[in-house]
Short mmCIF file of C-alpha atoms in Angstrom, two decimals:
data_model
loop_
_atom_site.label_atom_id
_atom_site.label_comp_id
_atom_site.label_asym_id
_atom_site.label_seq_id
_atom_site.Cartn_x
_atom_site.Cartn_y
_atom_site.Cartn_z
CA LEU A 1 -12.02 -9.54 -16.18
CA ASP A 2 -14.39 -11.99 -17.74
CA ARG A 3 -14.15 -14.85 -15.31
CA TRP A 4 -12.84 -15.37 -11.79
CA LEU A 5 -12.00 -18.40 -9.69
CA ILE A 6 -11.67 -17.87 -5.93
CA ASN A 7 -9.80 -20.77 -4.29
CA GLY A 8 -10.71 -22.82 -7.32
CA ASN A 9 -14.44 -22.01 -7.26
CA GLU A 10 -16.15 -19.87 -9.83
CA SER A 11 -17.14 -16.72 -7.96
CA ALA A 12 -17.02 -12.96 -8.35
CA THR A 13 -16.78 -12.04 -4.67
CA ILE A 14 -14.31 -12.33 -1.82
CA PRO A 15 -14.97 -12.20 1.94
CA VAL A 16 -14.94 -8.62 3.23
CA ASP A 17 -12.54 -9.62 6.01
CA ASP A 18 -9.93 -10.81 3.51
CA ARG A 19 -6.66 -9.12 4.41
CA GLY A 20 -6.06 -8.32 0.77
CA PHE A 21 -9.05 -5.99 0.99
CA GLN A 22 -8.53 -4.79 4.56
CA TYR A 23 -4.78 -4.06 4.37
CA GLY A 24 -3.45 -4.63 0.85
CA ASP A 25 -1.86 -7.73 2.40
CA GLY A 26 -1.12 -9.79 -0.69
CA LEU A 27 0.49 -10.00 -4.11
CA PHE A 28 -0.47 -10.27 -7.75
CA GLU A 29 0.76 -11.27 -11.19
CA THR A 30 -0.53 -10.29 -14.62
CA ILE A 31 0.27 -12.87 -17.26
CA ALA A 32 -0.03 -12.78 -21.04
CA ILE A 33 -1.84 -15.79 -22.50
CA ARG A 34 -0.49 -16.34 -25.99
CA LYS A 35 -1.24 -19.32 -28.25
CA GLY A 36 -2.98 -20.99 -25.34
CA GLU A 37 0.08 -20.77 -23.08
CA CYS A 38 1.02 -18.62 -20.09
CA ARG A 39 3.97 -16.65 -21.35
CA PHE A 40 6.99 -16.71 -19.02
CA MET A 41 4.92 -18.59 -16.45
CA GLU A 42 7.97 -19.87 -14.58
CA ALA A 43 9.24 -16.35 -14.11
CA HIS A 44 5.82 -15.20 -12.84
CA LEU A 45 5.63 -18.11 -10.41
CA ARG A 46 9.17 -17.40 -9.24
CA ARG A 47 8.40 -13.74 -8.50
CA LEU A 48 5.13 -14.66 -6.79
CA ALA A 49 6.94 -17.19 -4.60
CA GLU A 50 9.62 -14.64 -3.77
CA GLY A 51 6.90 -12.14 -2.79
CA CYS A 52 5.18 -14.75 -0.62
CA ARG A 53 8.44 -15.52 1.13
CA ARG A 54 9.09 -11.81 1.75
CA LEU A 55 5.60 -11.37 3.22
CA ASN A 56 5.67 -14.74 4.97
CA ILE A 57 2.56 -15.94 3.12
CA PRO A 58 2.52 -19.67 2.30
CA VAL A 59 3.55 -20.13 -1.35
CA PRO A 60 0.61 -21.46 -3.41
CA ARG A 61 1.19 -24.71 -5.28
CA SER A 62 2.00 -24.08 -8.93
CA GLU A 63 -0.20 -26.98 -10.06
CA LEU A 64 -3.23 -25.34 -8.46
CA LEU A 65 -2.52 -22.02 -10.13
CA LEU A 66 -1.95 -23.62 -13.51
CA ARG A 67 -5.12 -25.68 -13.17
CA ASP A 68 -7.11 -22.56 -12.21
CA ILE A 69 -5.73 -20.61 -15.16
CA GLN A 70 -6.56 -23.45 -17.51
CA ARG A 71 -10.13 -23.51 -16.20
CA ALA A 72 -10.49 -19.72 -16.25
CA THR A 73 -9.22 -19.38 -19.81
CA ALA A 74 -11.54 -22.21 -20.89
CA GLY A 75 -9.59 -22.87 -24.06
CA ALA A 76 -9.08 -19.24 -25.07
CA ALA A 77 -5.79 -18.89 -26.94
CA HIS A 78 -5.18 -15.22 -26.25
CA GLY A 79 -5.81 -12.85 -23.37
CA THR A 80 -4.71 -11.79 -19.93
CA ALA A 81 -4.66 -13.84 -16.74
CA LYS A 82 -4.33 -12.36 -13.28
CA ILE A 83 -3.31 -14.17 -10.12
CA ILE A 84 -3.92 -12.61 -6.70
CA ILE A 85 -2.65 -14.26 -3.52
CA THR A 86 -3.62 -12.74 -0.17
CA ARG A 87 -2.96 -13.74 3.43
CA GLY A 88 -6.64 -14.70 3.60
CA SER A 89 -9.24 -13.79 6.19
CA GLY A 90 -8.33 -12.92 9.72
CA PRO A 91 -9.45 -11.14 12.87
CA ARG A 92 -9.18 -7.36 13.11
CA GLY A 93 -5.69 -5.92 13.42
CA TYR A 94 -2.52 -5.76 11.35
CA ARG A 95 -1.03 -8.82 13.04
CA PRO A 96 -0.98 -11.74 10.58
CA PRO A 97 -2.91 -14.75 11.91
CA PRO A 98 -0.43 -17.46 12.97
CA GLN A 99 -2.09 -20.03 10.68
CA ALA A 100 -2.87 -17.96 7.61
CA GLU A 101 -4.96 -19.65 4.94
CA PRO A 102 -4.17 -17.69 1.80
CA THR A 103 -6.85 -16.68 -0.66
CA ARG A 104 -6.08 -17.73 -4.25
CA VAL A 105 -7.74 -15.68 -6.97
CA VAL A 106 -7.35 -16.30 -10.69
CA GLY A 107 -9.04 -14.14 -13.31
CA PHE A 108 -9.06 -14.18 -17.10
CA SER A 109 -9.92 -11.61 -19.71
CA ALA A 110 -10.00 -12.29 -23.44
CA THR A 111 -9.24 -8.66 -24.20
CA SER A 112 -5.68 -7.49 -24.52
CA ILE A 113 -3.93 -4.21 -25.10
CA ASP A 114 -3.10 -3.26 -28.67
CA ASN A 115 0.45 -2.01 -28.93
CA ARG A 116 1.04 1.24 -30.74
CA ILE A 117 3.25 0.93 -33.76
CA GLY A 118 6.13 3.37 -33.91
CA GLY A 119 6.57 4.43 -30.34
CA ILE A 120 4.49 5.95 -27.58
CA ARG A 121 4.29 9.33 -25.91
CA ILE A 122 4.96 9.40 -22.19
CA ARG A 123 5.31 12.00 -19.41
CA PHE A 124 6.75 12.45 -15.96
CA CYS A 125 4.41 12.00 -13.00
CA ASN A 126 4.42 14.27 -9.97
CA THR A 127 3.42 11.43 -7.66
CA LEU A 128 6.61 10.13 -6.07
CA ILE A 129 7.28 6.50 -5.33
CA GLY A 130 8.17 5.82 -1.69
CA ARG A 131 11.36 3.93 -0.90
CA ASN A 132 11.13 0.78 1.19
CA ARG A 133 13.73 -1.98 0.75
CA GLN A 134 11.46 -4.59 2.29
CA LEU A 135 8.76 -4.08 -0.33
CA ALA A 136 11.03 -3.20 -3.27
CA GLY A 137 10.84 -5.55 -6.23
CA ILE A 138 7.70 -7.47 -5.29
CA LYS A 139 4.26 -6.85 -6.77
CA SER A 140 2.13 -6.31 -3.67
CA LEU A 141 -1.52 -5.26 -3.51
CA SER A 142 -0.57 -1.96 -1.82
CA ARG A 143 -0.44 0.02 -5.07
CA LEU A 144 -1.92 3.40 -4.19
CA GLU A 145 1.13 5.30 -5.44
CA GLN A 146 0.68 3.85 -8.93
CA VAL A 147 -3.05 4.65 -8.82
CA LEU A 148 -2.34 8.30 -7.92
CA ALA A 149 0.37 8.56 -10.57
CA ARG A 150 -1.90 7.09 -13.26
CA SER A 151 -4.68 9.50 -12.30
CA GLU A 152 -2.52 12.52 -13.16
CA TRP A 153 -3.45 12.58 -16.84
CA ASN A 154 -6.44 11.82 -19.04
CA ASP A 155 -4.92 12.55 -22.44
CA ALA A 156 -5.42 9.29 -24.37
CA ASP A 157 -2.32 10.06 -26.45
CA ILE A 158 -0.10 9.76 -23.37
CA GLU A 159 0.38 6.07 -22.74
CA GLU A 160 2.50 6.01 -19.63
CA GLY A 161 4.01 8.16 -16.88
CA LEU A 162 7.43 7.84 -15.31
CA MET A 163 7.72 7.89 -11.53
CA LEU A 164 10.63 9.29 -9.54
CA ASN A 165 11.58 8.75 -5.93
CA ASP A 166 12.23 11.56 -3.44
CA LYS A 167 15.93 11.62 -4.42
CA GLY A 168 14.97 12.59 -7.98
CA GLU A 169 15.87 9.18 -9.37
CA VAL A 170 13.71 7.75 -12.14
CA VAL A 171 12.37 4.39 -10.95
CA CYS A 172 9.75 3.04 -13.36
CA GLY A 173 6.54 3.75 -15.21
CA THR A 174 3.21 3.33 -13.43
CA MET A 175 2.86 -0.14 -14.98
CA THR A 176 6.17 -0.62 -16.78
CA ASN A 177 9.90 -0.90 -16.20
CA LEU A 178 12.19 1.56 -17.90
CA PHE A 179 15.21 0.92 -20.07
CA CYS A 180 17.35 3.33 -22.03
CA THR A 181 20.43 3.01 -24.19
CA ARG A 182 23.46 5.25 -24.40
CA ASP A 183 26.55 4.50 -26.49
CA ASP A 184 25.51 0.87 -26.96
CA VAL A 185 25.05 0.34 -23.22
CA LEU A 186 21.66 -0.71 -21.85
CA LEU A 187 20.70 1.21 -18.70
CA THR A 188 17.85 0.46 -16.32
CA PRO A 189 17.06 1.77 -12.82
CA GLU A 190 18.33 -0.41 -10.00
CA LEU A 191 15.37 -1.42 -7.87
CA SER A 192 16.76 -2.15 -4.41
CA GLU A 193 14.74 0.63 -2.78
CA CYS A 194 11.50 0.78 -4.76
CA GLY A 195 9.74 -0.35 -7.90
CA ILE A 196 8.67 -3.76 -9.13
CA ARG A 197 11.01 -6.27 -10.76
CA GLY A 198 8.93 -6.92 -13.84
CA VAL A 199 8.97 -10.29 -15.55
CA MET A 200 9.51 -8.62 -18.96
CA ARG A 201 12.33 -6.59 -17.38
CA GLU A 202 13.96 -9.84 -16.32
CA GLN A 203 13.56 -11.34 -19.81
CA THR A 204 15.04 -8.19 -21.31
CA LEU A 205 18.12 -8.63 -19.13
CA VAL A 206 18.31 -12.29 -20.20
CA VAL A 207 18.21 -11.25 -23.86
CA ALA A 208 20.83 -8.53 -23.30
CA ALA A 209 23.16 -11.03 -21.63
CA ALA A 210 22.71 -13.52 -24.45
CA LEU A 211 23.54 -10.81 -26.99
CA ASN A 212 26.59 -9.62 -25.03
CA ILE A 213 25.07 -6.19 -24.62
CA GLU A 214 26.61 -4.29 -21.71
CA VAL A 215 23.97 -3.65 -19.02
CA ARG A 216 24.09 -1.24 -16.09
CA GLU A 217 21.46 -1.41 -13.36
CA THR A 218 22.09 2.00 -11.97
CA VAL A 219 20.74 5.27 -10.64
CA ILE A 220 19.23 7.39 -13.43
CA SER A 221 18.31 11.00 -12.76
CA LYS A 222 15.56 12.86 -14.58
CA ARG A 223 18.19 15.04 -16.24
CA GLU A 224 20.24 12.06 -17.44
CA LEU A 225 17.14 10.58 -19.01
CA LEU A 226 16.87 13.46 -21.44
CA ASP A 227 20.42 12.77 -22.59
CA VAL A 228 20.14 9.10 -23.62
CA ASP A 229 19.94 7.68 -27.13
CA ASP A 230 16.49 6.20 -26.67
CA LEU A 231 14.03 4.78 -24.16
CA PHE A 232 11.77 1.77 -24.03
CA LEU A 233 9.31 0.41 -21.49
CA THR A 234 8.66 -3.22 -20.64
CA ASN A 235 5.50 -4.92 -19.39
CA SER A 236 4.40 -8.54 -19.44
CA LEU A 237 1.46 -7.75 -21.71
CA THR A 238 3.11 -5.38 -24.16
CA GLY A 239 6.71 -6.57 -24.38
CA ALA A 240 9.22 -3.77 -24.96
CA VAL A 241 7.67 -0.59 -26.34
CA SER A 242 9.79 2.25 -27.68
CA VAL A 243 9.19 5.77 -26.46
CA ALA A 244 8.71 8.30 -29.24
CA GLU A 245 8.33 11.36 -27.03
CA LEU A 246 8.96 12.28 -23.41
CA ASP A 247 8.18 15.84 -22.34
CA GLY A 248 8.95 17.35 -25.73
CA HIS A 249 12.07 15.22 -26.28
CA PHE A 250 11.94 12.85 -29.22
CA TYR A 251 13.61 9.47 -29.53
CA SER A 252 13.89 6.73 -32.10
CA PRO A 253 14.97 3.16 -31.41
CA SER A 254 18.73 2.61 -31.18
CA ALA A 255 20.52 -0.38 -32.68
CA VAL A 256 20.71 -1.92 -29.19
CA THR A 257 16.98 -1.51 -28.64
CA ARG A 258 16.20 -3.09 -32.01
CA LYS A 259 18.42 -6.06 -31.11
CA ILE A 260 16.69 -6.45 -27.73
CA ARG A 261 13.29 -6.38 -29.38
CA ARG A 262 14.32 -9.03 -31.90
CA GLY A 263 15.66 -11.16 -29.06
CA LEU A 264 12.43 -10.83 -27.08
CA CYS A 265 10.45 -11.70 -30.19
CA GLU A 266 12.47 -14.90 -30.49
CA LEU A 267 11.53 -15.70 -26.88
CA GLY A 268 7.85 -15.52 -27.85
CA VAL A 269 7.11 -11.83 -27.32
CA GLU A 270 5.29 -11.41 -30.60
CA GLU A 271 4.46 -7.79 -29.70
CA CYS A 272 8.13 -6.99 -30.43
CA ALA A 273 7.92 -8.23 -34.02
CA THR A 274 6.97 -4.89 -35.57
CA LEU B 1 -16.18 -8.27 12.86
CA ASP B 2 -19.63 -9.52 13.75
CA ARG B 3 -21.69 -7.80 11.12
CA TRP B 4 -21.04 -6.02 7.84
CA LEU B 5 -23.05 -3.73 5.59
CA ILE B 6 -21.83 -3.27 2.02
CA ASN B 7 -23.36 -0.18 0.42
CA GLY B 8 -26.09 -0.41 3.04
CA ASN B 9 -26.89 -4.09 2.44
CA GLU B 10 -26.12 -6.82 4.92
CA SER B 11 -23.39 -8.88 3.24
CA ALA B 12 -20.05 -10.44 4.02
CA THR B 13 -18.52 -10.25 0.55
CA ILE B 14 -17.29 -7.63 -1.87
CA PRO B 15 -16.81 -7.88 -5.64
CA VAL B 16 -13.39 -9.27 -6.53
CA ASP B 17 -12.84 -6.38 -8.97
CA ASP B 18 -13.22 -3.80 -6.21
CA ARG B 19 -10.20 -1.52 -6.39
CA GLY B 20 -9.84 -1.71 -2.63
CA PHE B 21 -8.97 -5.37 -3.11
CA GLN B 22 -7.07 -5.05 -6.38
CA TYR B 23 -4.91 -2.05 -5.51
CA GLY B 24 -5.44 -0.97 -1.89
CA ASP B 25 -7.31 1.96 -3.46
CA GLY B 26 -9.35 3.19 -0.52
CA LEU B 27 -9.43 4.38 3.07
CA PHE B 28 -10.67 3.24 6.45
CA GLU B 29 -11.61 4.43 9.93
CA THR B 30 -11.84 2.48 13.18
CA ILE B 31 -14.25 4.04 15.64
CA ALA B 32 -14.91 3.34 19.30
CA ILE B 33 -18.60 2.86 20.13
CA ARG B 34 -19.10 3.93 23.73
CA LYS B 35 -22.45 4.31 25.51
CA GLY B 36 -24.19 3.81 22.19
CA GLU B 37 -22.35 6.68 20.52
CA CYS B 38 -19.55 6.90 17.94
CA ARG B 39 -16.76 8.56 19.88
CA PHE B 40 -15.17 11.54 18.07
CA MET B 41 -17.29 10.77 15.01
CA GLU B 42 -16.86 14.24 13.56
CA ALA B 43 -13.10 13.88 13.67
CA HIS B 44 -13.30 10.48 11.98
CA LEU B 45 -15.57 11.84 9.26
CA ARG B 46 -13.26 14.80 8.77
CA ARG B 47 -10.20 12.61 8.29
CA LEU B 48 -12.10 10.27 5.98
CA ALA B 49 -13.25 13.21 3.87
CA GLU B 50 -9.71 14.59 3.75
CA GLY B 51 -8.47 11.17 2.62
CA CYS B 52 -11.14 10.98 -0.07
CA ARG B 53 -10.19 14.41 -1.35
CA ARG B 54 -6.50 13.46 -1.45
CA LEU B 55 -7.31 10.29 -3.43
CA ASN B 56 -10.01 11.99 -5.48
CA ILE B 57 -12.69 9.55 -4.30
CA PRO B 58 -16.18 11.06 -3.90
CA VAL B 59 -16.76 11.80 -0.19
CA PRO B 60 -19.51 9.54 1.21
CA ARG B 61 -22.48 11.28 2.81
CA SER B 62 -22.18 11.34 6.60
CA GLU B 63 -25.88 10.52 7.04
CA LEU B 64 -25.40 7.26 5.14
CA LEU B 65 -22.41 6.28 7.23
CA LEU B 66 -24.16 7.13 10.49
CA ARG B 67 -27.26 5.22 9.42
CA ASP B 68 -25.15 2.20 8.46
CA ILE B 69 -23.31 2.26 11.78
CA GLN B 70 -26.58 2.52 13.65
CA ARG B 71 -27.90 -0.50 11.77
CA ALA B 72 -24.67 -2.49 12.16
CA THR B 73 -24.42 -1.88 15.90
CA ALA B 74 -28.09 -2.85 16.28
CA GLY B 75 -28.41 -1.16 19.64
CA ALA B 76 -25.10 -2.38 21.11
CA ALA B 77 -23.73 0.21 23.51
CA HIS B 78 -20.09 -0.77 23.32
CA GLY B 79 -17.76 -2.05 20.63
CA THR B 80 -15.79 -1.18 17.53
CA ALA B 81 -17.09 0.10 14.21
CA LYS B 82 -15.05 0.11 11.03
CA ILE B 83 -15.72 2.15 7.89
CA ILE B 84 -14.02 1.29 4.60
CA ILE B 85 -14.44 3.47 1.52
CA THR B 86 -12.94 2.29 -1.77
CA ARG B 87 -12.97 3.68 -5.28
CA GLY B 88 -15.32 0.84 -6.16
CA SER B 89 -15.16 -1.62 -9.03
CA GLY B 90 -13.42 -0.81 -12.25
CA PRO B 91 -11.78 -2.28 -15.33
CA ARG B 92 -8.24 -3.65 -15.15
CA GLY B 93 -5.45 -1.12 -14.72
CA TYR B 94 -4.33 1.44 -12.17
CA ARG B 95 -6.18 4.27 -13.88
CA PRO B 96 -9.17 5.32 -11.78
CA PRO B 97 -12.45 5.06 -13.71
CA PRO B 98 -13.67 8.57 -14.61
CA GLN B 99 -17.03 7.95 -12.92
CA ALA B 100 -16.00 6.04 -9.81
CA GLU B 101 -18.82 4.62 -7.72
CA PRO B 102 -17.25 4.16 -4.30
CA THR B 103 -17.88 1.07 -2.22
CA ARG B 104 -19.09 1.84 1.32
CA VAL B 105 -18.39 -0.82 3.93
CA VAL B 106 -19.41 -0.60 7.58
CA GLY B 107 -18.60 -3.31 10.09
CA PHE B 108 -19.26 -3.72 13.80
CA SER B 109 -17.74 -5.89 16.48
CA ALA B 110 -19.01 -6.04 20.06
CA THR B 111 -15.56 -7.02 21.30
CA SER B 112 -13.10 -4.38 22.34
CA ILE B 113 -9.51 -4.30 23.52
CA ASP B 114 -8.89 -4.38 27.27
CA ASN B 115 -6.36 -1.77 28.24
CA ARG B 116 -3.49 -2.84 30.46
CA ILE B 117 -3.36 -1.02 33.73
CA GLY B 118 0.00 0.49 34.62
CA GLY B 119 1.73 0.78 31.31
CA ILE B 120 2.67 -1.44 28.41
CA ARG B 121 5.88 -2.92 27.09
CA ILE B 122 6.83 -1.96 23.55
CA ARG B 123 9.75 -2.47 21.16
CA PHE B 124 11.32 -1.03 18.05
CA CYS B 125 10.42 -2.61 14.71
CA ASN B 126 12.96 -3.26 11.98
CA THR B 127 10.38 -2.69 9.25
CA LEU B 128 10.80 0.88 8.06
CA ILE B 129 7.96 3.14 7.08
CA GLY B 130 8.32 4.63 3.60
CA ARG B 131 8.08 8.38 3.14
CA ASN B 132 5.51 9.78 0.72
CA ARG B 133 4.04 13.23 1.31
CA GLN B 134 1.02 12.49 -0.84
CA LEU B 135 -0.06 9.58 1.34
CA ALA B 136 1.18 10.92 4.68
CA GLY B 137 -1.48 11.46 7.31
CA ILE B 138 -4.35 9.59 5.67
CA LYS B 139 -5.47 6.07 6.61
CA SER B 140 -5.37 4.28 3.29
CA LEU B 141 -5.93 0.57 2.64
CA SER B 142 -2.30 0.16 1.48
CA ARG B 143 -1.00 -0.92 4.90
CA LEU B 144 1.55 -3.60 4.13
CA GLU B 145 4.30 -1.84 6.06
CA GLN B 146 2.26 -1.99 9.26
CA VAL B 147 1.44 -5.65 8.62
CA LEU B 148 5.14 -6.51 8.23
CA ALA B 149 6.07 -4.48 11.30
CA ARG B 150 3.39 -6.15 13.42
CA SER B 151 4.53 -9.58 12.27
CA GLU B 152 7.98 -9.05 13.77
CA TRP B 153 7.07 -10.30 17.23
CA ASN B 154 4.78 -12.87 18.83
CA ASP B 155 5.51 -12.19 22.51
CA ALA B 156 2.07 -11.42 23.98
CA ASP B 157 3.71 -9.20 26.60
CA ILE B 158 4.86 -6.76 23.92
CA GLU B 159 1.85 -4.66 22.99
CA GLU B 160 3.19 -2.42 20.28
CA GLY B 161 6.19 -1.71 18.06
CA LEU B 162 7.59 1.67 17.04
CA MET B 163 8.37 2.28 13.38
CA LEU B 164 11.17 4.49 12.06
CA ASN B 165 11.66 5.96 8.62
CA ASP B 166 14.85 5.58 6.57
CA LYS B 167 16.28 8.75 8.15
CA GLY B 168 16.17 7.10 11.58
CA GLU B 169 13.27 9.25 12.75
CA VAL B 170 10.64 7.64 14.96
CA VAL B 171 7.27 8.02 13.23
CA CYS B 172 4.57 6.01 15.02
CA GLY B 173 3.57 2.64 16.39
CA THR B 174 2.11 0.03 14.04
CA MET B 175 -1.40 1.07 15.14
CA THR B 176 -0.74 4.05 17.41
CA ASN B 177 0.65 7.56 17.43
CA LEU B 178 3.53 8.36 19.72
CA PHE B 179 3.84 11.12 22.31
CA CYS B 180 6.58 11.79 24.82
CA THR B 181 7.21 14.45 27.42
CA ARG B 182 10.47 16.16 28.36
CA ASP B 183 10.71 19.03 30.85
CA ASP B 184 6.95 19.64 30.77
CA VAL B 185 6.90 19.85 26.96
CA LEU B 186 4.78 17.40 24.95
CA LEU B 187 6.60 16.04 21.89
CA THR B 188 5.15 14.08 19.00
CA PRO B 189 6.56 13.17 15.58
CA GLU B 190 5.61 15.53 12.79
CA LEU B 191 3.82 13.55 10.09
CA SER B 192 4.30 15.49 6.86
CA GLU B 193 6.23 12.64 5.20
CA CYS B 194 4.71 9.48 6.63
CA GLY B 195 2.45 8.05 9.32
CA ILE B 196 -1.27 8.45 9.99
CA ARG B 197 -2.81 11.47 11.73
CA GLY B 198 -4.76 9.57 14.33
CA VAL B 199 -8.04 10.87 15.67
CA MET B 200 -6.88 10.28 19.28
CA ARG B 201 -3.64 12.09 18.42
CA GLU B 202 -5.69 15.07 17.31
CA GLN B 203 -7.77 14.99 20.50
CA THR B 204 -4.59 14.79 22.55
CA LEU B 205 -3.35 17.97 20.87
CA VAL B 206 -6.72 19.60 21.57
CA VAL B 207 -6.42 18.70 25.25
CA ALA B 208 -2.82 19.90 25.43
CA ALA B 209 -3.81 23.25 23.92
CA ALA B 210 -6.70 23.63 26.36
CA LEU B 211 -4.33 22.94 29.27
CA ASN B 212 -1.67 25.35 27.97
CA ILE B 213 0.83 22.54 27.65
CA GLU B 214 3.64 23.39 25.26
CA VAL B 215 3.57 21.05 22.24
CA ARG B 216 6.25 20.41 19.64
CA GLU B 217 5.44 18.42 16.51
CA THR B 218 9.00 17.65 15.59
CA VAL B 219 11.58 15.17 14.40
CA ILE B 220 12.40 12.62 17.11
CA SER B 221 15.35 10.29 16.67
CA LYS B 222 15.57 6.83 18.18
CA ARG B 223 18.35 8.04 20.48
CA GLU B 224 16.33 11.06 21.68
CA LEU B 225 13.47 8.76 22.56
CA LEU B 226 15.55 7.01 25.20
CA ASP B 227 16.21 10.36 26.83
CA VAL B 228 12.64 11.61 27.43
CA ASP B 229 10.71 11.68 30.71
CA ASP B 230 8.02 9.28 29.52
CA LEU B 231 6.14 7.95 26.52
CA PHE B 232 2.53 7.25 25.71
CA LEU B 233 0.71 5.90 22.66
CA THR B 234 -2.67 6.99 21.32
CA ASN B 235 -5.29 5.04 19.41
CA SER B 236 -9.01 5.62 18.91
CA LEU B 237 -9.90 2.41 20.72
CA THR B 238 -7.51 2.59 23.65
CA GLY B 239 -7.10 6.30 24.34
CA ALA B 240 -3.64 7.28 25.61
CA VAL B 241 -1.68 4.36 27.04
CA SER B 242 1.52 4.89 29.00
CA VAL B 243 4.63 2.96 28.06
CA ALA B 244 6.26 1.13 30.98
CA GLU B 245 9.19 -0.31 29.05
CA LEU B 246 10.87 0.24 25.71
CA ASP B 247 13.90 -1.90 24.89
CA GLY B 248 15.03 -2.20 28.51
CA HIS B 249 14.35 1.46 29.33
CA PHE B 250 11.68 2.04 31.95
CA TYR B 251 9.29 4.97 32.20
CA SER B 252 6.53 6.14 34.50
CA PRO B 253 3.90 8.74 33.63
CA SER B 254 5.01 12.37 33.96
CA ALA B 255 2.82 15.10 35.42
CA VAL B 256 2.09 16.31 31.87
CA THR B 257 1.00 12.86 30.75
CA ARG B 258 -1.28 12.48 33.77
CA LYS B 259 -2.87 15.85 32.96
CA ILE B 260 -3.39 14.83 29.33
CA ARG B 261 -5.01 11.58 30.37
CA ARG B 262 -7.36 13.37 32.75
CA GLY B 263 -8.24 15.80 29.96
CA LEU B 264 -8.97 12.99 27.51
CA CYS B 265 -11.08 11.25 30.15
CA GLU B 266 -13.16 14.42 30.47
CA LEU B 267 -13.68 14.32 26.67
CA GLY B 268 -15.19 10.84 27.03
CA VAL B 269 -12.11 8.64 26.76
CA GLU B 270 -13.03 6.47 29.72
CA GLU B 271 -9.99 4.26 29.06
CA CYS B 272 -7.87 7.10 30.46
CA ALA B 273 -9.66 7.09 33.84
CA THR B 274 -7.35 4.61 35.54
#
């Protein structure tokens, strides 16, 4: 990223004994900056606070984060902000220090991903996603499974890979949540055992509810996925992106998916306009 | 730790875009320095190299690591060294950069843990350990499960907590491997799905083989654990430590355990002398 603030100070380094580095003991958020605003900032702050509570890390004050982002963006209207909160420095050992002083990192990059028009090609990953109810849903720094999954392919035409758990259930993409539609019903994997509850996933569910679209958060097997009407993937930075091809199966956006995309667009997700 | 070298340079900070910090994308080793030597260094280097291969991180040259440790210890005869290898800095996103330049961190602390004489008290943790065959065995930086498990208790009299997987199998302690004996057989959890293959665990198996002690790497349920002759826990820094009490069950070292401890002592694990 172009610019970093560490605990409010411009810096590009963190202490080597930070528990985020030593143990993946922290959380992060990736936020789209659009028209000078943090898109869905409340939802990001809510998930971050929920993650902090789950890990018993003191919740950072929203005003500080917003002030840092404002300073890091330095007036840029468009780009990507990243927040990292760790349990801070501590002595050796997994045991969290009783008086943790969290590290607050805010970064900004003016670059952003260009969405493909007309659907993306995706694949299945071999890397499985481990199940752990205590970590499910939150966006922790312990992300090695996603790193391994994303390293499985180099083909620039493949934009994303879907990850399964050891029960053969499809959970998510490496950096996206998965939705599919079948007979006018919106389906998405339930995430009580693994996966991250994405902010764009949440907004998609909000839009579906507002449009009276039936939603099922459910178990979806690999086989079932090849039998749906269409698929799309959500991510804070890209909105809801339709899948054109998965493993030789071709899809085009269903009426439900088009409605969802229009609804997201009305919520400010301009990436869903085309 | 008292002193750190980052890529061979004395420093206490790492770049904020290091993937070890951003994604837990790296590995570590904790090594006992005894009488001016790295104890079981070959075994540590072997596990580190195996971890690098599994994560597709270039294996660091042993000479560099040994030189760094020598410089970090600065002649100290006794203490703890830590090696951290990450995939290095990279652009945003889980995808590993094609030409990763790993970050090499070596730290040293003159302090070391004092072993309790006569057995320790331990407990069961509620935090489960997720199963993932691709990460099983290696000592990656994504250690949030251990952090959560270790945060479950503050009682200074409880030295360690045992972690189970979602099938109810006992896997390991938060920072130790588990052994138990029953009818002159040495039992230890098999680690194909989760847990870390500890260096002291490996040495314990070496000793058992040399002494013709029957060993079973097997599935051990929580219930079975309360029905064994005794338990001990292994860790590179503490050797093999007998468990005196687990959840109101009391144990004293079996003949097999005493033999193992004598064998480890002969291999240089002085902590097993008493």
